Structures are given as C-alpha cells and as structure tokens.
Coordinates of C-alpha atoms in Angstrom, one line a residue:
Chain Q
X1 CA 0.0 0.0 0.0
X2 CA 1.3 3.4 -1.0
X3 CA 2.4 5.6 1.9
X4 CA 1.2 9.3 2.3
X5 CA 4.6 10.8 1.3
X6 CA 4.6 8.6 -1.8
X7 CA 1.1 9.6 -2.7
X8 CA 1.9 13.3 -2.3
X9 CA 5.1 13.2 -4.4
X10 CA 3.3 11.2 -7.1
X11 CA 0.5 13.8 -7.2
X12 CA 2.9 16.6 -7.3
X13 CA 4.8 15.1 -10.2
X14 CA 1.6 13.9 -12.1
X15 CA -0.1 17.3 -11.8
X16 CA 3.2 19.2 -12.2
X17 CA 2.5 21.2 -9.1
X18 CA 5.1 23.9 -8.3
X19 CA 5.7 26.0 -5.2
X20 CA 4.4 29.6 -5.8
X21 CA 7.3 31.9 -6.5
X22 CA 8.6 33.9 -3.5
X23 CA 7.8 37.2 -5.3
X24 CA 4.1 36.4 -5.0
X25 CA 4.3 36.4 -1.2
X26 CA 6.6 39.4 -1.1
X27 CA 4.2 41.3 -3.4
X28 CA 1.3 40.4 -1.2
X29 CA 3.1 41.6 1.9
X30 CA 4.1 44.9 0.2
X31 CA 0.5 45.4 -1.0
X32 CA -0.8 44.9 2.6
X33 CA 1.7 47.4 4.0
X34 CA 0.8 49.9 1.2
X35 CA -2.9 49.5 2.1
X36 CA -2.1 50.1 5.7
X37 CA -0.1 53.3 4.8
X38 CA -2.8 54.5 2.4
X39 CA -5.6 54.0 4.9
X40 CA -3.6 55.9 7.6
X41 CA -3.0 58.8 5.1
X42 CA -6.6 58.7 4.0
X43 CA -7.8 58.9 7.6
X44 CA -5.5 61.8 8.3
X45 CA -6.8 63.6 5.2
X46 CA -10.4 63.0 6.3
X47 CA -9.4 64.4 9.7
X48 CA -7.7 67.5 8.3
X49 CA -10.6 68.1 5.9
X50 CA -13.0 67.9 8.8
X51 CA -11.0 70.4 10.8
X52 CA -11.0 72.8 7.7
X53 CA -14.7 72.1 7.2
X54 CA -15.5 73.1 10.7
X55 CA -13.3 76.1 10.7
X56 CA -14.8 77.2 7.4
X57 CA -18.4 77.1 8.6
X58 CA -17.3 79.1 11.7
X59 CA -16.3 76.8 14.5
X60 CA -14.5 79.8 16.1
X61 CA -17.9 81.1 17.2
X62 CA -17.9 79.7 20.7
X63 CA -20.1 76.7 21.1
X64 CA -20.9 77.9 24.7
X65 CA -22.6 80.9 23.2
X66 CA -24.8 78.9 20.8
X67 CA -25.3 75.5 22.4
X68 CA -28.3 74.6 20.2
X69 CA -26.3 75.2 17.0
X70 CA -23.4 73.2 18.5
X71 CA -25.6 70.3 19.5
X72 CA -27.8 70.1 16.4
X73 CA -25.2 70.9 13.7
X74 CA -21.6 70.6 14.7
X75 CA -21.8 67.4 16.7
X76 CA -23.7 65.4 14.0
X77 CA -21.2 66.7 11.4
X78 CA -18.2 65.8 13.5
X79 CA -19.7 62.4 14.3
X80 CA -20.2 61.6 10.5
X81 CA -16.5 62.5 9.9
X82 CA -15.4 60.6 12.9
X83 CA -17.3 57.5 11.6
X84 CA -15.4 57.6 8.4
X85 CA -12.1 57.9 10.3
X86 CA -13.1 55.0 12.5
X87 CA -14.1 52.8 9.5
X88 CA -10.7 53.6 8.0
X89 CA -8.9 52.7 11.2
X90 CA -10.8 49.4 11.2
X91 CA -9.5 48.8 7.6
X92 CA -6.0 49.6 8.9
X93 CA -6.4 47.0 11.6
X94 CA -7.7 44.4 9.2
X95 CA -4.9 44.9 6.7
X96 CA -2.3 45.0 9.4
X97 CA -3.4 41.8 11.0
X98 CA -3.0 40.1 7.6
X99 CA 0.6 41.1 7.3
X100 CA 3.3 38.5 8.2
X101 CA 3.6 39.2 11.9
X102 CA 0.6 41.4 12.3
X103 CA -1.5 38.8 14.2
X104 CA 0.9 39.1 17.1
X105 CA -0.3 42.6 18.0
X106 CA -3.5 43.0 20.0
X107 CA -6.4 45.2 18.8
X108 CA -6.1 47.4 21.9
X109 CA -2.5 48.2 20.8
X110 CA -3.0 48.5 17.0
X111 CA -6.1 50.7 17.1
X112 CA -4.8 53.4 19.5
X113 CA -1.4 53.4 17.8
X114 CA -3.1 53.8 14.4
X115 CA -5.3 56.6 15.8
X116 CA -2.2 58.4 17.2
X117 CA -0.5 58.2 13.8
X118 CA -3.6 59.6 12.1
X119 CA -3.8 62.4 14.6
X120 CA -0.1 63.3 14.3
X121 CA -0.3 63.1 10.5
X122 CA -3.5 65.1 10.5
X123 CA -2.0 67.9 12.6
X124 CA 1.1 67.9 10.3
X125 CA -1.1 68.3 7.2
X126 CA -3.2 70.9 9.0
X127 CA -0.1 72.9 9.8
X128 CA 0.9 72.8 6.2
X129 CA -2.5 74.1 5.0
X130 CA -3.5 70.8 3.3
X131 CA -7.0 71.0 4.7
X132 CA -8.0 73.7 2.3
X133 CA -6.6 71.7 -0.7
X134 CA -8.4 68.6 0.3
X135 CA -11.6 70.6 1.0
X136 CA -11.4 72.3 -2.4
X137 CA -10.7 68.9 -4.1
X138 CA -13.8 67.4 -2.4
X139 CA -16.0 70.4 -3.4
X140 CA -14.9 69.8 -7.0
X141 CA -14.9 66.0 -7.3
X142 CA -16.8 64.4 -4.4
X143 CA -20.5 64.1 -5.3
X144 CA -22.9 66.1 -3.1
X145 CA -20.0 67.4 -1.0
X146 CA -20.4 71.0 -2.2
X147 CA -24.1 71.0 -1.6
X148 CA -23.7 69.4 1.8
X149 CA -21.0 71.9 2.8
X150 CA -23.1 74.9 1.7
X151 CA -26.3 73.7 3.2
X152 CA -24.6 73.0 6.5
X153 CA -23.0 76.4 6.5
X154 CA -26.4 78.1 5.8
X155 CA -28.1 76.0 8.5
X156 CA -25.4 77.1 10.9
X157 CA -25.6 80.7 10.0
X158 CA -29.3 81.1 9.7
X159 CA -29.8 81.7 13.4
X160 CA -30.4 85.5 13.9
X161 CA -31.8 84.8 17.4
X162 CA -28.4 83.3 18.2
X163 CA -26.5 86.2 16.6
X164 CA -25.6 84.4 13.3
X165 CA -27.0 85.6 10.0
X166 CA -26.2 84.9 6.3
X167 CA -27.4 86.5 3.1
X168 CA -26.5 89.0 0.4
X169 CA -26.4 92.8 0.7
X170 CA -29.0 94.5 -1.5
X171 CA -27.8 98.0 -1.1
X172 CA -24.4 99.6 -0.7
X173 CA -23.4 100.7 2.8
X174 CA -24.7 104.2 3.5
X175 CA -22.5 105.1 6.4
X176 CA -23.8 102.9 9.2
X177 CA -26.5 100.6 7.7
X178 CA -27.5 98.6 4.6
X179 CA -30.1 96.1 3.5
X180 CA -29.5 92.3 3.4
X181 CA -31.7 89.6 2.0
X182 CA -31.3 86.3 3.9
X183 CA -31.3 82.7 2.6
X184 CA -35.1 82.5 2.9
X185 CA -35.8 85.8 1.3
X186 CA -36.4 88.0 4.3
X187 CA -35.0 91.5 4.3
X188 CA -32.9 92.8 7.1
X189 CA -31.8 96.2 8.0
X190 CA -28.2 95.8 9.1
X191 CA -26.6 98.4 11.3
X192 CA -22.9 98.7 11.9
X193 CA -21.0 100.0 14.9
X194 CA -17.8 102.0 14.6
X195 CA -15.8 98.9 15.7
X196 CA -17.5 96.4 13.3
X197 CA -14.9 94.1 11.9
X198 CA -14.9 93.5 8.1
X199 CA -13.1 90.2 7.6
X200 CA -11.4 88.8 4.5
X201 CA -11.9 91.9 2.3
X202 CA -15.7 91.8 2.1
X203 CA -17.0 94.1 -0.6
X204 CA -20.7 94.7 -0.1
X205 CA -21.0 96.3 -3.5
X206 CA -20.3 93.0 -5.3
X207 CA -23.4 91.3 -4.0
X208 CA -21.4 88.3 -2.7
X209 CA -23.0 86.3 0.1
X210 CA -21.8 87.3 3.6
X211 CA -22.0 86.0 7.1
X212 CA -22.8 88.3 10.0
X213 CA -22.1 87.9 13.7
X214 CA -24.0 90.3 16.0
X215 CA -27.3 90.7 17.7
X216 CA -30.9 90.6 16.5
X217 CA -32.4 94.0 17.3
X218 CA -36.1 93.4 16.8
X219 CA -37.9 92.0 13.7
X220 CA -35.9 92.7 10.6
X221 CA -33.1 94.5 12.4
X222 CA -29.6 93.2 13.1
X223 CA -26.6 94.9 14.5
X224 CA -23.4 93.4 13.0
X225 CA -20.2 93.2 15.0
X226 CA -18.3 91.0 12.5
X227 CA -18.8 90.7 8.7
X228 CA -17.3 87.7 6.9
X229 CA -17.4 86.5 3.3
X230 CA -19.6 83.4 2.9
X231 CA -16.9 81.6 1.0
X232 CA -13.6 81.6 2.8
X233 CA -10.8 82.5 0.5
X234 CA -7.1 81.7 1.0
X235 CA -6.3 85.3 1.9
X236 CA -9.0 85.4 4.6
X237 CA -7.5 82.3 6.3
Chain B
X1 CA 15.9 23.0 23.2
X2 CA 17.8 25.2 20.8
X3 CA 15.0 26.9 18.8
X4 CA 17.1 28.9 16.3
X5 CA 19.0 25.7 15.3
X6 CA 15.7 23.9 14.8
X7 CA 14.5 26.7 12.6
X8 CA 17.7 26.6 10.6
X9 CA 17.2 22.9 10.0
X10 CA 13.5 23.7 9.1
X11 CA 14.7 26.3 6.6
X12 CA 17.1 23.8 5.1
X13 CA 14.4 21.2 4.9
X14 CA 12.1 23.7 3.1
X15 CA 14.8 24.8 0.8
X16 CA 15.6 21.2 -0.2
X17 CA 11.9 20.5 -0.8
X18 CA 11.6 23.6 -3.1
X19 CA 14.6 22.5 -5.1
X20 CA 13.6 18.8 -5.4
X21 CA 10.0 17.6 -4.9
X22 CA 11.3 14.1 -3.9
X23 CA 12.9 15.8 -0.8
X24 CA 9.5 17.0 0.1
X25 CA 8.7 13.4 1.1
X26 CA 11.0 13.9 4.2
X27 CA 8.8 16.8 5.3
X28 CA 5.6 14.9 4.7
X29 CA 6.9 11.9 6.6
X30 CA 7.9 14.1 9.5
X31 CA 4.5 15.7 9.9
X32 CA 2.1 13.1 8.6
X33 CA 1.5 11.3 11.9
X34 CA 1.1 14.4 14.1
X35 CA -1.0 16.2 11.6
X36 CA -3.2 13.1 11.2
X37 CA -3.8 13.0 14.9
X38 CA -4.4 16.7 15.0
X39 CA -7.0 16.6 12.2
X40 CA -8.8 13.8 13.9
X41 CA -8.8 15.6 17.3
X42 CA -10.0 18.9 15.7
X43 CA -12.6 17.6 13.3
X44 CA -13.3 14.0 14.3
X45 CA -13.2 12.8 10.7
X46 CA -13.2 9.3 9.4
X47 CA -9.9 7.7 8.3
X48 CA -10.7 8.3 4.6
X49 CA -11.7 11.9 5.2
X50 CA -8.5 12.5 7.2
X51 CA -6.4 11.1 4.3
X52 CA -8.2 13.4 1.9
X53 CA -7.7 16.4 4.2
X54 CA -4.1 15.6 4.7
X55 CA -3.4 15.3 1.0
X56 CA -4.9 18.8 0.5
X57 CA -2.9 20.1 3.5
X58 CA 0.4 18.8 2.1
X59 CA -0.3 20.0 -1.4
X60 CA -1.1 23.4 0.0
X61 CA 2.1 23.4 2.1
X62 CA 4.0 22.5 -1.0
X63 CA 2.5 25.3 -3.0
X64 CA 3.3 27.8 -0.2
X65 CA 6.8 26.6 0.6
X66 CA 8.3 30.0 -0.5
X67 CA 6.1 31.8 2.1
X68 CA 7.7 29.9 5.0
X69 CA 9.4 32.3 7.5
X70 CA 12.3 30.5 9.3
X71 CA 11.7 32.8 12.4
X72 CA 8.8 30.6 13.1
X73 CA 9.1 26.9 13.9
X74 CA 8.1 24.8 10.8
X75 CA 5.7 22.8 12.9
X76 CA 3.7 25.9 13.8
X77 CA 3.5 26.9 10.2
X78 CA 2.5 23.4 9.1
X79 CA -0.1 23.1 11.9
X80 CA -1.5 26.5 10.8
X81 CA -2.1 25.3 7.3
X82 CA -3.6 22.0 8.6
X83 CA -5.8 23.9 11.0
X84 CA -7.2 26.2 8.3
X85 CA -7.8 23.4 5.9
X86 CA -9.5 21.3 8.5
X87 CA -11.7 24.1 9.7
X88 CA -12.6 24.8 6.1
X89 CA -13.4 21.1 5.5
X90 CA -15.5 21.1 8.7
X91 CA -17.5 24.1 7.7
X92 CA -18.2 22.7 4.3
X93 CA -19.4 19.4 5.8
X94 CA -21.0 21.0 9.0
X95 CA -20.3 17.9 11.0
X96 CA -19.9 18.1 14.7
X97 CA -16.4 17.0 15.6
X98 CA -15.7 14.0 17.8
X99 CA -12.6 14.2 19.8
X100 CA -10.8 10.9 19.9
X101 CA -7.8 9.7 21.7
X102 CA -6.4 6.4 22.8
X103 CA -6.8 5.4 26.4
X104 CA -3.1 6.0 27.4
X105 CA -2.9 9.5 26.1
X106 CA -6.4 10.1 27.4
X107 CA -5.3 9.4 30.9
X108 CA -2.3 11.6 30.5
X109 CA -4.5 14.5 29.4
X110 CA -6.9 13.7 32.2
X111 CA -4.1 14.0 34.7
X112 CA -3.1 17.4 33.3
X113 CA -6.7 18.6 33.2
X114 CA -7.4 17.3 36.7
X115 CA -5.0 19.8 38.2
X116 CA -6.0 22.6 35.8
X117 CA -9.7 22.2 36.4
X118 CA -9.4 21.4 40.2
X119 CA -11.1 18.1 39.7
X120 CA -11.5 15.9 42.8
X121 CA -8.6 13.6 43.4
X122 CA -11.1 10.8 44.0
X123 CA -12.3 11.0 40.4
X124 CA -10.8 8.2 38.4
X125 CA -8.4 9.4 35.6
X126 CA -9.7 6.8 33.2
X127 CA -13.2 8.0 33.9
X128 CA -12.2 11.6 33.3
X129 CA -10.4 10.7 30.1
X130 CA -13.6 9.1 28.8
X131 CA -15.9 11.9 29.7
X132 CA -13.6 14.8 28.9
X133 CA -13.8 14.0 25.2
X134 CA -17.5 14.6 25.1
X135 CA -17.2 17.8 27.2
X136 CA -14.4 19.2 25.0
X137 CA -16.4 18.4 21.8
X138 CA -19.4 20.3 23.1
X139 CA -17.3 23.5 23.5
X140 CA -17.6 26.3 20.8
X141 CA -15.0 26.1 18.1
X142 CA -12.8 29.0 19.4
X143 CA -12.5 27.3 22.8
X144 CA -12.2 23.8 21.5
X145 CA -9.3 24.6 19.2
X146 CA -7.2 26.2 22.0
X147 CA -7.9 23.3 24.3
X148 CA -7.0 20.7 21.7
X149 CA -3.7 22.6 20.8
X150 CA -2.7 23.2 24.5
X151 CA -3.6 19.9 26.1
X152 CA -3.9 17.4 23.3
X153 CA -1.1 18.7 21.1
X154 CA 1.0 20.0 24.0
X155 CA 1.7 23.4 22.2
X156 CA 2.8 26.4 24.2
X157 CA 1.1 29.8 24.0
X158 CA 3.5 31.2 21.3
X159 CA 3.0 28.1 19.1
X160 CA -0.8 28.4 19.5
X161 CA -0.5 32.1 18.7
X162 CA 1.4 31.2 15.5
X163 CA -1.0 28.4 14.5
X164 CA -4.2 30.3 15.1
X165 CA -2.7 33.7 14.0
X166 CA -4.0 35.3 17.2
X167 CA -2.0 37.5 19.7
X168 CA -0.5 35.4 22.6
X169 CA -2.5 37.5 25.0
X170 CA -5.7 36.6 23.2
X171 CA -4.7 32.9 23.3
X172 CA -4.2 33.2 27.1
X173 CA -7.6 34.8 27.5
X174 CA -9.3 32.2 25.2
X175 CA -7.6 29.4 27.1
X176 CA -8.6 30.8 30.4
X177 CA -12.2 31.1 29.3
X178 CA -12.1 27.7 27.7
X179 CA -10.9 26.2 31.0
X180 CA -13.7 28.0 32.8
X181 CA -16.3 26.6 30.4
X182 CA -14.7 23.2 30.6
X183 CA -14.9 23.4 34.4
X184 CA -18.5 24.5 34.3
X185 CA -19.4 21.7 31.8
X186 CA -17.7 19.2 34.0
X187 CA -19.6 20.4 37.1
X188 CA -22.9 20.3 35.2
X189 CA -22.2 16.9 33.7
X190 CA -24.2 14.2 35.6
X191 CA -21.5 11.6 34.9
X192 CA -18.9 13.7 36.8
X193 CA -21.3 14.4 39.6
X194 CA -22.1 10.8 40.1
X195 CA -18.4 9.8 40.0

C-alpha cells in the first residue's frame, strides 16, 4: 500500500504542481503594507478636511454661546466625519493583522497606535495648510460634498436669534447701515457699529454672500459686529 | 531545546523541498502522523476523510513553501495550514467534531486537566479521560481549538498564537475562558457528579 509521502510526491509530479514563487508572497506583503499606509494617510486627510470644514463654517464662534447650534449641527457633522475615520482605522487593523507578523499585536494596541499616527499626521497636514486643498478637491470632485457643505453652513448661520445671519447685501453701505436679503428671502436692515470688523476683504458692492455675527435687534433689524465673506478665500484664512 | 537551530534545520528542509519535490517526502513523513492526529482531534473525521484532508494540506504546504518564514518553527506553520484546511473542511461538511484519543494519552491528558480544572482527586483518571472527550467536543470552536492545541497537542502559547494567528494575550484569554467553560461543563455533567 502506498504511503502518504509517496502519494503526495506522485500527485505533485503527475499534476506538475510547483511552489508559488517567492515574489508572489513578497508582493502580497508589500501590498498589505501599502494598504495600511494608504488607509492611515486617507484617515489623516479626512481628519484634516473635517478640521478645515468646521473652521470654514465658523467653529470659532464659541459653542458655549450657541449650544443649540453646537448640539444640532456641529456634533452630527463631526460624528459623521469621525465614523469615516473609525471605519478607515478598522481597515488599517484588518490589513495590518493580515501582514506576516501582524497577528501578534493586540487590537487594543494596534487601534490606539493607528489613531495616534492619524492624529499626528492630520496635525502635520493641517499645519501645512493641506485642509484647504483637500476641501477644495472634495468640493470639485466628491458628489454632493459642495451642496452638503453649503447647506450645513447656511443651517449654521441662519440663526439670527443666536446672533448668526447669512445673506446678500442688496444696497451699498450708507454710512452705518445697509439692507441684506437672507437665505429664505427675508429682508434685514443691518446696522454697523464703529468697531464692526470687516473680515477677508468683504466688498458689499459685489453682492457676494456674507455671514454676520452680531445681535438681532427686533424683527428685521440686526446689529453686526463682524462681517465675513460666505466663501472663505485663501487670503481670509 | 535550541530553537534557532531547529529553525535553521527547518529552513534547510524547506529549501531542499523547493529544489527537489522528492525531498518534500521527508517533510511529509515528519509531519504526517502528528497532523493526522491533530486533524482527527480537531474535526473527528473518518480515516478516509483524514487522508483526503491531509493530501490537500500537504499539497497546500508544498505550493506555499516559499512563504515559510524561518523565524517561526516549521511545525507551527505546518499546523497553521492544517488547522485552516481542517476548519474549512469542517465548515463545508457541518459535521460536529468528535474528539478521539487512545486510552493511554487520554489518561495523561486527564491527569493534566485534573489539576488545571481542580477536579476531585477521587475521580478516576480513566473515567475523566472518557468523559472529557464529550465535554471538549461540546465546546464552541474557538475554545475547542485552544484546548486541543494546548492539552492534546502540547503546544505552548507562542505556538498556539502562530498556528491560530492570534496574539499570545488573546490565546491566554481564550484558554482561560475555555478552562472556565470546561470546568462548568464538568460540574454540570451528571456523569462527573455521580463519580
């Protein structure tokens, strides 16, 4: 009776089975490490785009001052971004554990370490101004991103009762006031104080949309403390 | 035991098998018996099924010889492939495994498990050996596989980690939970209570 080694050798020779070449395994390993690196970079880009997104819609307006806006708009947006980052970190973990020695590391080590790399890389990209680039790229090429961004921004800024208003100037400034039409077509008489700040080179004569920070002063009246362009430009950053 | 030397020998064995298929017979001969026992313990297959699974295991090992990393003992790598192939066979056939062991090794395992599970000294080892098989086979797969590797195959944590591709810490946790479950099953088993 044929022994198992004999059977195996016979089958190998009969079916002309060959060991897969070493480069196949090396390529697989390289591919996995590339996927790990790409996922980390992608998560960092998502993070830095989120930071830019939040800054662009006006995160510098203190959430303590407008808790409802913070609760209803900012937290859901940040959660959505965070979910994408977490899903990417999960992909990092999955690819990493499939590398040669990846299975030896525990999840509770790999995930926090990956998150730390993403945060550090994100901060580095943020410091180099990459957030604006990725945000502009997403506005141009990611479906629905532009609409989502603008709708979110309008939702955030259409709270005159909370001191946030957005719209377009209808008339040129006449000394200390002008007329603005908001996003739902209401007209507002906007008054300015001597110390009102005009940010980012806002030109009321061009009819560009603007954002105002100030105080509602009765129905249809608003006192502006800060005037910002609706679309942030590089020079206004 | 000088592990690096063993790995060097393993690497030479693998290199020889890559160069000449006839040399692969040495590797097959070295692992045929332990893998056959392991497949039976893990999946409780019939003799014919074991032979079929082993053929596929050794063909798979041959195809993947170039992926062997000499930093790991060859036996762990070979067991890993056998484990995956057996589990895959088991899932395809959905059969409940039956742990089998001969009476001598059964008593030896029973002696180890007696101290691990704090079983009464009055309980007969032969009796434990007979009953322990049915208790182990009733465990969920993730616990059964660590118990089989640790107590039936006498593998250490690092080897189990390499075979199952799980972190050593996770292996320790699984083993600890498996022992708890085993202990609970033993306590609930009427056969043990009446012993």
